[in-house]
Amino acid sequence: MTTHLGADLSALAGDLPAGAVVTDPDILAGYRQDRAQDPDAAVPRAVVRAASTADVQATLRWANAYGVPVVPRGAGTSLSGGSGGVEGGIVLSTEKMRAITIDTTTRTAVAQPGLLNVEVKKAAAEHGLWYPPDPSSFEICTIGGNAATNAGGLCCVKYGVTTDYVLGLEVVLADGTAVRLGGPRLKDVAGLSLTKLFVGSEGTLGVITEVTLRLLPPQPPASTMVATFGSVQAAADAVVAITGSLRPAMLEFMDRASICAVEDMLRMGLDRTTEAMLIARSDAPGAAAAGEIATMVQACRDAGADEVFATDDPEEGEAFAAARRMAIPAVERTGSLLLEDVGVPLPALPALVSRIAEIADRQNVTVAVIAHAGDGNTHPLIVFDPADEDMTARAQVAFGQIMDLAIELGGTITGEHGVGRLKKAWLPDQVGPDVMALTRRIKDALDPNSILNPGVVL
Amino acid sequence: MTTHLGADLSALAGDLPAGAVVTDPDILAGYRQDRAQDPDAAVPRAVVRAASTADVQATLRWANAYGVPVVPRGAGTSLSGGSGGVEGGIVLSTEKMRAITIDTTTRTAVAQPGLLNVEVKKAAAEHGLWYPPDPSSFEICTIGGNAATNAGGLCCVKYGVTTDYVLGLEVVLADGTAVRLGGPRLKDVAGLSLTKLFVGSEGTLGVITEVTLRLLPPQPPASTMVATFGSVQAAADAVVAITGSLRPAMLEFMDRASICAVEDMLRMGLDRTTEAMLIARSDAPGAAAAGEIATMVQACRDAGADEVFATDDPEEGEAFAAARRMAIPAVERTGSLLLEDVGVPLPALPALVSRIAEIADRQNVTVAVIAHAGDGNTHPLIVFDPADEDMTARAQVAFGQIMDLAIELGGTITGEHGVGRLKKAWLPDQVGPDVMALTRRIKDALDPNSILNPGVVL
């Protein structure tokens, strides 16, 4: 830590356009935490607002020479503390790198990392194409951050996650070398799968300066089905039956606590006594959507659903999807949140939900559960009052116990948010010492001075 | 080379079940080459037929200690010389590791590497599920080899390649450590994307001993469309129009030389004067297939197709798919083949095909072109007579020139077969020195004694 504190910021500023290096304390304060609000995050020494790949290269060359920690940051929407500041380090922001070009014949987009996910979607739509990945934060998170964390979303159950759409990357390595990996080719096995290695590496192996994305033809209009159940088990049975027979375009779960929170906020007429609700969609073309919806309705009835409702009216369907999307803000109205992201194999979903309730009871905190049920990825929302020190501590304990539980059930500590700094301590419990050692070998080979996002993952 | 020649095979045999180490020269001869028939392949010192992960571990521990080259091998169907023997090395065959279990609730299969792709498909189908990836060799290639090469196929244009279906791996590293990566979870971002790194690594980073595969609900029955064109450009225009508006379940291209070869063999009544033929499929559910086929028919007509034919009769449709699948054996009847696998961005397809014809003229060899047109992945088939030394040399020159051409057109030297030993010399031209250096750093970190499939990729 002593070496890099002596590193000369003015030397860095000399290598960059005027104004790129920010040291104004008021501005620095805004780059301390990300959405995870990690209390241990530090105010960075400086923020570099890169405007080009060359700026990123100059920054990493300087940081690597002096051993200065570099935290790459898009919009700072990390929920696992992957983009919070590090003592003595700099934050390398890509927010100014916002160019995009669409190629309709190869159906690809080439985007700089600072563009928002929603802006990529819009640019594709202007050319009659579709970029599917849809993290709930799609209106405020960047495409660079999506690639760095291999972000998920609601449509993943049918359309896959970010890595499935990343055909190529430009990445700046720790020593400042810029490499081009992959490209606008739907099939390319020339050499190691390096593009895939950098996707999801959370800024620990390099800084993504450009992404080449696969686009799809536009999504057909979707029909929507909603079902309520007297038990989580019945809802899980329906999920298994549905995903075994077709590929829904969305298959979301809400438990009673999250249903009640949404009803408190939106007054939609949701049944507060129901134990579980599923919201599913079909975007099969033409008349096929009605067939898929009928299959899903029947699966819910067979599983013992109390009420089932289906609509092919887009606005009516969107109201239910909105209910699901509003679950986090609705629960957040009742207190601060620790937002979990554990996943389990589908058969373990009822056990996960019921044992999360036990943890909540034991720690005397509220935990509402929403889930991308079709892929077993759940978001337990732990509610606490940060002014109550004891409750905050109990919420933290619950946060860890839920990860322990997911691992015990054969699951993962993070389905789509990333390990960041907040979940690092649990990663070895999930993957074991040999995989940690393998991870360390790759990290050391690519970032020998350990300047890239230190404290994340490893 | 001197060290490992002294390595004691009997010590290895002592660590393995009786009969696992094969040194019978007649048997060894059969493990010298793979389907690429690389003349430079060497008879291995021994073949180890591993029956378990423990056998693979024991073999790699021994080989790593003595610096003995290890060539992992499934069914030996590599078309790029990825599984041919190495001087003084051993071949580590996974052909005896053939267990599979299907989990219908998580829709996953856990398979050992020696199982054939077709056997995975059948096991899934017995449980009402579907494993999509379908390399043309699916009846004779192993799932381990598919994962090691990130194999493609005909349905990739809609359903993606092998890596999109690999949720988890068990891999034995160079030092004999077995690691479990990923698992039966559709979303999992805990740690680096190591599963994805090993997929497509062609046996250079570790030996795959188990794959966890994502399965889909069964594929709906497909409708088929066939169209013929007076020019490659017209066919390519139709491909761009089709893929911009929907996702065909298959979109294959045959040029005149391959059409004539198939007609010579099968007498199907194909038009020998046509310059290009497209064979496309829709598997959209229910009535939607007819809609997609109508869209594709119109796109072909708009692009100037001479004849367009559509059918929803599965047998009739299968006859056309079979014509495409028979193209390689049909062309092979006219001579030995050097089978290319270059890919280009779709707009460059006409330039690729016309300039391949120029190369064929210049080298005075026949080159027939078939392609997975929907993803720009082509298989130029270079025909030569191995008894004719001069012609063989000219075929080799054409093989290299076609790769040079693909690189010039912004493409790849290999879309789905892998680099192996045959294409290694061209890889640096495609990816450049910095990516080669990055590849070397990862290789050295994971296989410091360079025992794993030496000569492949690097």
PDB file of N, CA, C and O in Angstrom, chain A residues 105 107 153 156 164 185 187-189 191 193-194 196 199 243 285 288 347 372 375 377 410 412 414-416 418-419 435 441-442 445-446, chain B residues 105-107 153 156 164 180 185 187-189 193-194 196 199 243 285 288 347 372 375 377 410 412 414-416 418-419 441-442 445-446:
ATOM      1  N   THR A 105     -26.896  -6.570 -41.346  1.00  0.00           N
ATOM      2  CA  THR A 105     -26.681  -7.807 -42.106  1.00  0.00           C
ATOM      3  C   THR A 105     -26.040  -8.900 -41.250  1.00  0.00           C
ATOM      4  O   THR A 105     -26.378 -10.065 -41.388  1.00  0.00           O
ATOM      5  N   ARG A 107     -26.398  -8.757 -38.033  1.00  0.00           N
ATOM      6  CA  ARG A 107     -27.220  -8.670 -36.828  1.00  0.00           C
ATOM      7  C   ARG A 107     -26.355  -8.571 -35.564  1.00  0.00           C
ATOM      8  O   ARG A 107     -26.486  -9.370 -34.637  1.00  0.00           O
ATOM      9  N   GLY A 153     -31.434 -11.613 -15.931  1.00  0.00           N
ATOM     10  CA  GLY A 153     -32.670 -10.884 -16.135  1.00  0.00           C
ATOM     11  C   GLY A 153     -33.861 -11.810 -16.173  1.00  0.00           C
ATOM     12  O   GLY A 153     -33.769 -12.976 -15.779  1.00  0.00           O
ATOM     13  N   CYS A 156     -34.086 -14.551 -19.414  1.00  0.00           N
ATOM     14  CA  CYS A 156     -33.010 -15.557 -19.510  1.00  0.00           C
ATOM     15  C   CYS A 156     -33.539 -16.968 -19.608  1.00  0.00           C
ATOM     16  O   CYS A 156     -32.899 -17.836 -20.202  1.00  0.00           O
ATOM     17  N   ASP A 164     -24.265 -15.266 -23.539  1.00  0.00           N
ATOM     18  CA  ASP A 164     -24.806 -15.889 -24.753  1.00  0.00           C
ATOM     19  C   ASP A 164     -24.915 -14.890 -25.906  1.00  0.00           C
ATOM     20  O   ASP A 164     -25.133 -15.287 -27.050  1.00  0.00           O
ATOM     21  N   ARG A 185     -18.891 -12.827 -35.499  1.00  0.00           N
ATOM     22  CA  ARG A 185     -19.051 -14.139 -36.125  1.00  0.00           C
ATOM     23  C   ARG A 185     -19.834 -15.031 -35.170  1.00  0.00           C
ATOM     24  O   ARG A 185     -19.467 -15.178 -34.002  1.00  0.00           O
ATOM     25  N   LYS A 187     -20.174 -18.177 -35.127  1.00  0.00           N
ATOM     26  CA  LYS A 187     -19.401 -19.368 -34.758  1.00  0.00           C
ATOM     27  C   LYS A 187     -17.933 -19.065 -34.959  1.00  0.00           C
ATOM     28  O   LYS A 187     -17.532 -18.661 -36.045  1.00  0.00           O
ATOM     29  N   ASP A 188     -17.134 -19.266 -33.945  1.00  0.00           N
ATOM     30  CA  ASP A 188     -15.699 -19.011 -34.061  1.00  0.00           C
ATOM     31  C   ASP A 188     -15.001 -19.766 -32.942  1.00  0.00           C
ATOM     32  O   ASP A 188     -15.166 -19.426 -31.774  1.00  0.00           O
ATOM     33  N   VAL A 189     -14.254 -20.798 -33.288  1.00  0.00           N
ATOM     34  CA  VAL A 189     -13.552 -21.573 -32.266  1.00  0.00           C
ATOM     35  C   VAL A 189     -12.042 -21.478 -32.447  1.00  0.00           C
ATOM     36  O   VAL A 189     -11.314 -22.390 -32.057  1.00  0.00           O
ATOM     37  N   GLY A 191      -8.836 -20.740 -31.290  1.00  0.00           N
ATOM     38  CA  GLY A 191      -8.117 -20.443 -30.048  1.00  0.00           C
ATOM     39  C   GLY A 191      -8.988 -20.639 -28.821  1.00  0.00           C
ATOM     40  O   GLY A 191     -10.140 -21.072 -28.914  1.00  0.00           O
ATOM     41  N   SER A 193     -11.369 -19.940 -25.541  1.00  0.00           N
ATOM     42  CA  SER A 193     -12.607 -19.153 -25.409  1.00  0.00           C
ATOM     43  C   SER A 193     -12.353 -17.944 -24.512  1.00  0.00           C
ATOM     44  O   SER A 193     -12.944 -17.814 -23.433  1.00  0.00           O
ATOM     45  N   LEU A 194     -11.473 -17.052 -24.969  1.00  0.00           N
ATOM     46  CA  LEU A 194     -11.060 -15.934 -24.122  1.00  0.00           C
ATOM     47  C   LEU A 194     -12.180 -14.927 -23.925  1.00  0.00           C
ATOM     48  O   LEU A 194     -12.313 -14.327 -22.853  1.00  0.00           O
ATOM     49  N   LYS A 196     -15.273 -15.543 -23.565  1.00  0.00           N
ATOM     50  CA  LYS A 196     -16.120 -16.075 -22.484  1.00  0.00           C
ATOM     51  C   LYS A 196     -15.439 -15.956 -21.125  1.00  0.00           C
ATOM     52  O   LYS A 196     -16.119 -15.823 -20.103  1.00  0.00           O
ATOM     53  N   VAL A 199     -15.976 -12.340 -19.921  1.00  0.00           N
ATOM     54  CA  VAL A 199     -17.366 -12.084 -19.511  1.00  0.00           C
ATOM     55  C   VAL A 199     -17.559 -12.698 -18.115  1.00  0.00           C
ATOM     56  O   VAL A 199     -17.235 -13.856 -17.888  1.00  0.00           O
ATOM     57  N   THR A 243     -41.618 -25.934 -17.438  1.00  0.00           N
ATOM     58  CA  THR A 243     -40.316 -25.889 -18.118  1.00  0.00           C
ATOM     59  C   THR A 243     -39.948 -27.228 -18.742  1.00  0.00           C
ATOM     60  O   THR A 243     -39.063 -27.292 -19.591  1.00  0.00           O
ATOM     61  N   PRO A 285     -44.583 -17.404 -31.762  1.00  0.00           N
ATOM     62  CA  PRO A 285     -45.174 -16.599 -32.833  1.00  0.00           C
ATOM     63  C   PRO A 285     -46.625 -16.976 -33.112  1.00  0.00           C
ATOM     64  O   PRO A 285     -47.017 -18.142 -33.048  1.00  0.00           O
ATOM     65  N   ALA A 288     -49.411 -19.783 -31.780  1.00  0.00           N
ATOM     66  CA  ALA A 288     -48.715 -20.720 -30.894  1.00  0.00           C
ATOM     67  C   ALA A 288     -48.654 -20.206 -29.460  1.00  0.00           C
ATOM     68  O   ALA A 288     -48.608 -20.990 -28.512  1.00  0.00           O
ATOM     69  N   PRO A 347     -35.753 -28.348  -8.148  1.00  0.00           N
ATOM     70  CA  PRO A 347     -36.446 -29.155  -7.125  1.00  0.00           C
ATOM     71  C   PRO A 347     -36.190 -28.660  -5.702  1.00  0.00           C
ATOM     72  O   PRO A 347     -36.964 -28.956  -4.800  1.00  0.00           O
ATOM     73  N   HIS A 372     -36.585 -15.551 -10.284  1.00  0.00           N
ATOM     74  CA  HIS A 372     -36.681 -15.960 -11.676  1.00  0.00           C
ATOM     75  C   HIS A 372     -36.842 -17.478 -11.622  1.00  0.00           C
ATOM     76  O   HIS A 372     -35.869 -18.232 -11.724  1.00  0.00           O
ATOM     77  N   ASP A 375     -35.402 -20.472 -13.883  1.00  0.00           N
ATOM     78  CA  ASP A 375     -34.007 -20.891 -13.828  1.00  0.00           C
ATOM     79  C   ASP A 375     -33.480 -21.003 -12.396  1.00  0.00           C
ATOM     80  O   ASP A 375     -32.271 -21.070 -12.185  1.00  0.00           O
ATOM     81  N   ASN A 377     -33.242 -19.039  -9.954  1.00  0.00           N
ATOM     82  CA  ASN A 377     -32.475 -17.906  -9.422  1.00  0.00           C
ATOM     83  C   ASN A 377     -33.395 -17.047  -8.554  1.00  0.00           C
ATOM     84  O   ASN A 377     -34.361 -16.468  -9.051  1.00  0.00           O
ATOM     85  N   GLY A 410     -27.005 -27.436  -2.967  1.00  0.00           N
ATOM     86  CA  GLY A 410     -26.414 -27.663  -4.285  1.00  0.00           C
ATOM     87  C   GLY A 410     -26.519 -26.459  -5.193  1.00  0.00           C
ATOM     88  O   GLY A 410     -26.469 -26.597  -6.420  1.00  0.00           O
ATOM     89  N   THR A 412     -25.976 -21.930  -5.837  1.00  0.00           N
ATOM     90  CA  THR A 412     -24.918 -20.934  -6.005  1.00  0.00           C
ATOM     91  C   THR A 412     -25.199 -19.711  -5.137  1.00  0.00           C
ATOM     92  O   THR A 412     -26.361 -19.366  -4.910  1.00  0.00           O
ATOM     93  N   THR A 414     -24.499 -16.771  -6.057  1.00  0.00           N
ATOM     94  CA  THR A 414     -24.905 -15.668  -6.936  1.00  0.00           C
ATOM     95  C   THR A 414     -25.276 -16.178  -8.319  1.00  0.00           C
ATOM     96  O   THR A 414     -24.462 -16.805  -8.995  1.00  0.00           O
ATOM     97  N   GLY A 415     -26.502 -15.894  -8.719  1.00  0.00           N
ATOM     98  CA  GLY A 415     -26.984 -16.332 -10.020  1.00  0.00           C
ATOM     99  C   GLY A 415     -26.727 -15.320 -11.121  1.00  0.00           C
ATOM    100  O   GLY A 415     -26.528 -15.697 -12.274  1.00  0.00           O
ATOM    101  N   GLU A 416     -26.726 -14.030 -10.749  1.00  0.00           N
ATOM    102  CA  GLU A 416     -26.598 -13.020 -11.808  1.00  0.00           C
ATOM    103  C   GLU A 416     -25.994 -11.698 -11.360  1.00  0.00           C
ATOM    104  O   GLU A 416     -25.712 -10.853 -12.193  1.00  0.00           O
ATOM    105  N   GLY A 418     -23.130 -11.344  -9.333  1.00  0.00           N
ATOM    106  CA  GLY A 418     -21.680 -11.394  -9.170  1.00  0.00           C
ATOM    107  C   GLY A 418     -21.276 -11.543  -7.704  1.00  0.00           C
ATOM    108  O   GLY A 418     -22.077 -11.347  -6.786  1.00  0.00           O
ATOM    109  N   VAL A 419     -20.007 -11.881  -7.516  1.00  0.00           N
ATOM    110  CA  VAL A 419     -19.462 -12.109  -6.170  1.00  0.00           C
ATOM    111  C   VAL A 419     -19.117 -10.783  -5.508  1.00  0.00           C
ATOM    112  O   VAL A 419     -19.413 -10.568  -4.328  1.00  0.00           O
ATOM    113  N   VAL A 435     -10.656 -25.101  -6.943  1.00  0.00           N
ATOM    114  CA  VAL A 435     -11.137 -24.126  -7.929  1.00  0.00           C
ATOM    115  C   VAL A 435     -10.635 -22.724  -7.558  1.00  0.00           C
ATOM    116  O   VAL A 435     -10.303 -21.920  -8.440  1.00  0.00           O
ATOM    117  N   ARG A 441      -4.434 -18.901 -10.112  1.00  0.00           N
ATOM    118  CA  ARG A 441      -3.404 -19.073 -11.150  1.00  0.00           C
ATOM    119  C   ARG A 441      -3.723 -18.209 -12.376  1.00  0.00           C
ATOM    120  O   ARG A 441      -2.822 -17.599 -12.965  1.00  0.00           O
ATOM    121  N   ILE A 442      -4.990 -18.179 -12.746  1.00  0.00           N
ATOM    122  CA  ILE A 442      -5.375 -17.366 -13.906  1.00  0.00           C
ATOM    123  C   ILE A 442      -5.235 -15.876 -13.587  1.00  0.00           C
ATOM    124  O   ILE A 442      -4.712 -15.096 -14.375  1.00  0.00           O
ATOM    125  N   ALA A 445      -1.624 -14.920 -13.605  1.00  0.00           N
ATOM    126  CA  ALA A 445      -1.050 -14.913 -14.957  1.00  0.00           C
ATOM    127  C   ALA A 445      -1.444 -13.646 -15.719  1.00  0.00           C
ATOM    128  O   ALA A 445      -0.676 -13.133 -16.521  1.00  0.00           O
ATOM    129  N   LEU A 446      -2.643 -13.147 -15.452  1.00  0.00           N
ATOM    130  CA  LEU A 446      -3.144 -12.006 -16.230  1.00  0.00           C
ATOM    131  C   LEU A 446      -2.949 -10.661 -15.531  1.00  0.00           C
ATOM    132  O   LEU A 446      -2.928  -9.625 -16.196  1.00  0.00           O
TER     133      LEU A 446
ATOM    134  N   THR B 105     -36.294 -32.922 -13.670  1.00  0.00           N
ATOM    135  CA  THR B 105     -36.770 -31.696 -13.011  1.00  0.00           C
ATOM    136  C   THR B 105     -35.829 -30.520 -13.243  1.00  0.00           C
ATOM    137  O   THR B 105     -36.281 -29.388 -13.420  1.00  0.00           O
ATOM    138  N   THR B 106     -34.520 -30.781 -13.269  1.00  0.00           N
ATOM    139  CA  THR B 106     -33.603 -29.681 -13.584  1.00  0.00           C
ATOM    140  C   THR B 106     -33.330 -29.623 -15.086  1.00  0.00           C
ATOM    141  O   THR B 106     -32.630 -28.738 -15.552  1.00  0.00           O
ATOM    142  N   ARG B 107     -33.899 -30.579 -15.844  1.00  0.00           N
ATOM    143  CA  ARG B 107     -33.653 -30.684 -17.293  1.00  0.00           C
ATOM    144  C   ARG B 107     -32.162 -30.648 -17.609  1.00  0.00           C
ATOM    145  O   ARG B 107     -31.699 -29.830 -18.407  1.00  0.00           O
ATOM    146  N   GLY B 153     -22.813 -27.381 -35.536  1.00  0.00           N
ATOM    147  CA  GLY B 153     -23.781 -28.237 -36.209  1.00  0.00           C
ATOM    148  C   GLY B 153     -24.766 -27.429 -37.026  1.00  0.00           C
ATOM    149  O   GLY B 153     -24.539 -26.250 -37.305  1.00  0.00           O
ATOM    150  N   CYS B 156     -27.396 -24.843 -34.915  1.00  0.00           N
ATOM    151  CA  CYS B 156     -26.783 -23.738 -34.155  1.00  0.00           C
ATOM    152  C   CYS B 156     -27.375 -22.396 -34.503  1.00  0.00           C
ATOM    153  O   CYS B 156     -27.399 -21.493 -33.665  1.00  0.00           O
ATOM    154  N   ASP B 164     -23.138 -23.323 -25.240  1.00  0.00           N
ATOM    155  CA  ASP B 164     -24.408 -22.800 -24.742  1.00  0.00           C
ATOM    156  C   ASP B 164     -25.174 -23.852 -23.936  1.00  0.00           C
ATOM    157  O   ASP B 164     -26.156 -23.518 -23.270  1.00  0.00           O
ATOM    158  N   ARG B 180     -14.371 -29.516 -10.053  1.00  0.00           N
ATOM    159  CA  ARG B 180     -15.754 -29.408 -10.526  1.00  0.00           C
ATOM    160  C   ARG B 180     -16.064 -27.952 -10.797  1.00  0.00           C
ATOM    161  O   ARG B 180     -15.911 -27.111  -9.915  1.00  0.00           O
ATOM    162  N   ARG B 185     -27.098 -25.673 -12.744  1.00  0.00           N
ATOM    163  CA  ARG B 185     -27.772 -24.406 -12.444  1.00  0.00           C
ATOM    164  C   ARG B 185     -27.768 -23.564 -13.711  1.00  0.00           C
ATOM    165  O   ARG B 185     -26.724 -23.342 -14.313  1.00  0.00           O
ATOM    166  N   LYS B 187     -28.301 -20.467 -14.093  1.00  0.00           N
ATOM    167  CA  LYS B 187     -27.608 -19.191 -13.892  1.00  0.00           C
ATOM    168  C   LYS B 187     -26.651 -19.367 -12.731  1.00  0.00           C
ATOM    169  O   LYS B 187     -27.065 -19.780 -11.648  1.00  0.00           O
ATOM    170  N   ASP B 188     -25.406 -19.038 -12.927  1.00  0.00           N
ATOM    171  CA  ASP B 188     -24.413 -19.164 -11.862  1.00  0.00           C
ATOM    172  C   ASP B 188     -23.219 -18.306 -12.232  1.00  0.00           C
ATOM    173  O   ASP B 188     -22.507 -18.613 -13.188  1.00  0.00           O
ATOM    174  N   VAL B 189     -23.018 -17.217 -11.515  1.00  0.00           N
ATOM    175  CA  VAL B 189     -21.891 -16.334 -11.822  1.00  0.00           C
ATOM    176  C   VAL B 189     -20.902 -16.284 -10.660  1.00  0.00           C
ATOM    177  O   VAL B 189     -20.191 -15.288 -10.479  1.00  0.00           O
ATOM    178  N   SER B 193     -15.575 -17.481 -15.205  1.00  0.00           N
ATOM    179  CA  SER B 193     -16.308 -18.376 -16.106  1.00  0.00           C
ATOM    180  C   SER B 193     -15.397 -19.526 -16.553  1.00  0.00           C
ATOM    181  O   SER B 193     -15.094 -19.680 -17.742  1.00  0.00           O
ATOM    182  N   LEU B 194     -14.978 -20.345 -15.582  1.00  0.00           N
ATOM    183  CA  LEU B 194     -13.990 -21.385 -15.884  1.00  0.00           C
ATOM    184  C   LEU B 194     -14.574 -22.488 -16.754  1.00  0.00           C
ATOM    185  O   LEU B 194     -13.883 -23.049 -17.609  1.00  0.00           O
ATOM    186  N   LYS B 196     -16.642 -22.167 -19.143  1.00  0.00           N
ATOM    187  CA  LYS B 196     -16.580 -21.674 -20.522  1.00  0.00           C
ATOM    188  C   LYS B 196     -15.146 -21.675 -21.054  1.00  0.00           C
ATOM    189  O   LYS B 196     -14.933 -21.830 -22.253  1.00  0.00           O
ATOM    190  N   VAL B 199     -14.360 -25.277 -22.164  1.00  0.00           N
ATOM    191  CA  VAL B 199     -15.067 -25.651 -23.396  1.00  0.00           C
ATOM    192  C   VAL B 199     -14.329 -25.001 -24.570  1.00  0.00           C
ATOM    193  O   VAL B 199     -14.067 -23.805 -24.550  1.00  0.00           O
ATOM    194  N   THR B 243     -32.629 -14.178 -41.936  1.00  0.00           N
ATOM    195  CA  THR B 243     -32.147 -14.123 -40.556  1.00  0.00           C
ATOM    196  C   THR B 243     -32.438 -12.784 -39.897  1.00  0.00           C
ATOM    197  O   THR B 243     -32.385 -12.676 -38.682  1.00  0.00           O
ATOM    198  N   PRO B 285     -43.695 -23.487 -33.127  1.00  0.00           N
ATOM    199  CA  PRO B 285     -44.774 -24.382 -32.701  1.00  0.00           C
ATOM    200  C   PRO B 285     -46.062 -24.175 -33.494  1.00  0.00           C
ATOM    201  O   PRO B 285     -46.417 -23.052 -33.841  1.00  0.00           O
ATOM    202  N   ALA B 288     -47.453 -21.601 -36.470  1.00  0.00           N
ATOM    203  CA  ALA B 288     -46.437 -20.575 -36.692  1.00  0.00           C
ATOM    204  C   ALA B 288     -45.376 -21.028 -37.681  1.00  0.00           C
ATOM    205  O   ALA B 288     -44.767 -20.200 -38.374  1.00  0.00           O
ATOM    206  N   PRO B 347     -22.316 -10.859 -44.864  1.00  0.00           N
ATOM    207  CA  PRO B 347     -22.222 -10.093 -46.112  1.00  0.00           C
ATOM    208  C   PRO B 347     -21.023 -10.515 -46.963  1.00  0.00           C
ATOM    209  O   PRO B 347     -21.000 -10.272 -48.163  1.00  0.00           O
ATOM    210  N   HIS B 372     -23.114 -23.760 -43.334  1.00  0.00           N
ATOM    211  CA  HIS B 372     -24.171 -23.416 -42.387  1.00  0.00           C
ATOM    212  C   HIS B 372     -24.398 -21.914 -42.607  1.00  0.00           C
ATOM    213  O   HIS B 372     -23.847 -21.081 -41.883  1.00  0.00           O
ATOM    214  N   ASP B 375     -25.187 -18.889 -40.096  1.00  0.00           N
ATOM    215  CA  ASP B 375     -24.173 -18.324 -39.206  1.00  0.00           C
ATOM    216  C   ASP B 375     -22.833 -18.104 -39.906  1.00  0.00           C
ATOM    217  O   ASP B 375     -21.817 -17.919 -39.245  1.00  0.00           O
ATOM    218  N   ASN B 377     -20.797 -19.946 -41.452  1.00  0.00           N
ATOM    219  CA  ASN B 377     -19.761 -20.973 -41.278  1.00  0.00           C
ATOM    220  C   ASN B 377     -19.762 -21.895 -42.504  1.00  0.00           C
ATOM    221  O   ASN B 377     -20.746 -22.567 -42.779  1.00  0.00           O
ATOM    222  N   GLY B 410     -12.342 -10.713 -42.689  1.00  0.00           N
ATOM    223  CA  GLY B 410     -12.827 -10.484 -41.318  1.00  0.00           C
ATOM    224  C   GLY B 410     -13.421 -11.719 -40.682  1.00  0.00           C
ATOM    225  O   GLY B 410     -14.226 -11.635 -39.751  1.00  0.00           O
ATOM    226  N   THR B 412     -13.007 -16.203 -39.653  1.00  0.00           N
ATOM    227  CA  THR B 412     -12.266 -17.084 -38.768  1.00  0.00           C
ATOM    228  C   THR B 412     -11.755 -18.293 -39.542  1.00  0.00           C
ATOM    229  O   THR B 412     -12.406 -18.757 -40.485  1.00  0.00           O
ATOM    230  N   THR B 414     -11.588 -21.180 -38.276  1.00  0.00           N
ATOM    231  CA  THR B 414     -12.368 -22.350 -37.873  1.00  0.00           C
ATOM    232  C   THR B 414     -13.624 -21.939 -37.121  1.00  0.00           C
ATOM    233  O   THR B 414     -13.558 -21.248 -36.101  1.00  0.00           O
ATOM    234  N   GLY B 415     -14.758 -22.347 -37.663  1.00  0.00           N
ATOM    235  CA  GLY B 415     -16.037 -22.010 -37.046  1.00  0.00           C
ATOM    236  C   GLY B 415     -16.498 -23.029 -36.033  1.00  0.00           C
ATOM    237  O   GLY B 415     -17.181 -22.687 -35.066  1.00  0.00           O
ATOM    238  N   GLU B 416     -16.116 -24.311 -36.248  1.00  0.00           N
ATOM    239  CA  GLU B 416     -16.646 -25.340 -35.343  1.00  0.00           C
ATOM    240  C   GLU B 416     -15.770 -26.572 -35.215  1.00  0.00           C
ATOM    241  O   GLU B 416     -16.061 -27.433 -34.382  1.00  0.00           O
ATOM    242  N   GLY B 418     -12.277 -26.585 -34.720  1.00  0.00           N
ATOM    243  CA  GLY B 418     -11.115 -26.382 -33.862  1.00  0.00           C
ATOM    244  C   GLY B 418      -9.847 -26.137 -34.665  1.00  0.00           C
ATOM    245  O   GLY B 418      -9.784 -26.366 -35.874  1.00  0.00           O
ATOM    246  N   VAL B 419      -8.822 -25.649 -33.963  1.00  0.00           N
ATOM    247  CA  VAL B 419      -7.538 -25.321 -34.583  1.00  0.00           C
ATOM    248  C   VAL B 419      -6.703 -26.580 -34.782  1.00  0.00           C
ATOM    249  O   VAL B 419      -6.093 -26.786 -35.830  1.00  0.00           O
ATOM    250  N   ARG B 441       0.037 -17.244 -21.767  1.00  0.00           N
ATOM    251  CA  ARG B 441       0.082 -17.013 -20.312  1.00  0.00           C
ATOM    252  C   ARG B 441      -0.897 -17.942 -19.594  1.00  0.00           C
ATOM    253  O   ARG B 441      -0.590 -18.484 -18.531  1.00  0.00           O
ATOM    254  N   ILE B 442      -2.072 -18.124 -20.190  1.00  0.00           N
ATOM    255  CA  ILE B 442      -3.059 -19.006 -19.563  1.00  0.00           C
ATOM    256  C   ILE B 442      -2.594 -20.463 -19.646  1.00  0.00           C
ATOM    257  O   ILE B 442      -2.679 -21.218 -18.681  1.00  0.00           O
ATOM    258  N   ALA B 445       0.115 -21.059 -17.130  1.00  0.00           N
ATOM    259  CA  ALA B 445      -0.387 -21.061 -15.752  1.00  0.00           C
ATOM    260  C   ALA B 445      -1.065 -22.387 -15.423  1.00  0.00           C
ATOM    261  O   ALA B 445      -1.002 -22.868 -14.290  1.00  0.00           O
ATOM    262  N   LEU B 446      -1.709 -22.997 -16.415  1.00  0.00           N
ATOM    263  CA  LEU B 446      -2.494 -24.202 -16.139  1.00  0.00           C
ATOM    264  C   LEU B 446      -1.747 -25.496 -16.472  1.00  0.00           C
ATOM    265  O   LEU B 446      -2.090 -26.548 -15.946  1.00  0.00           O
TER     266      LEU B 446
END
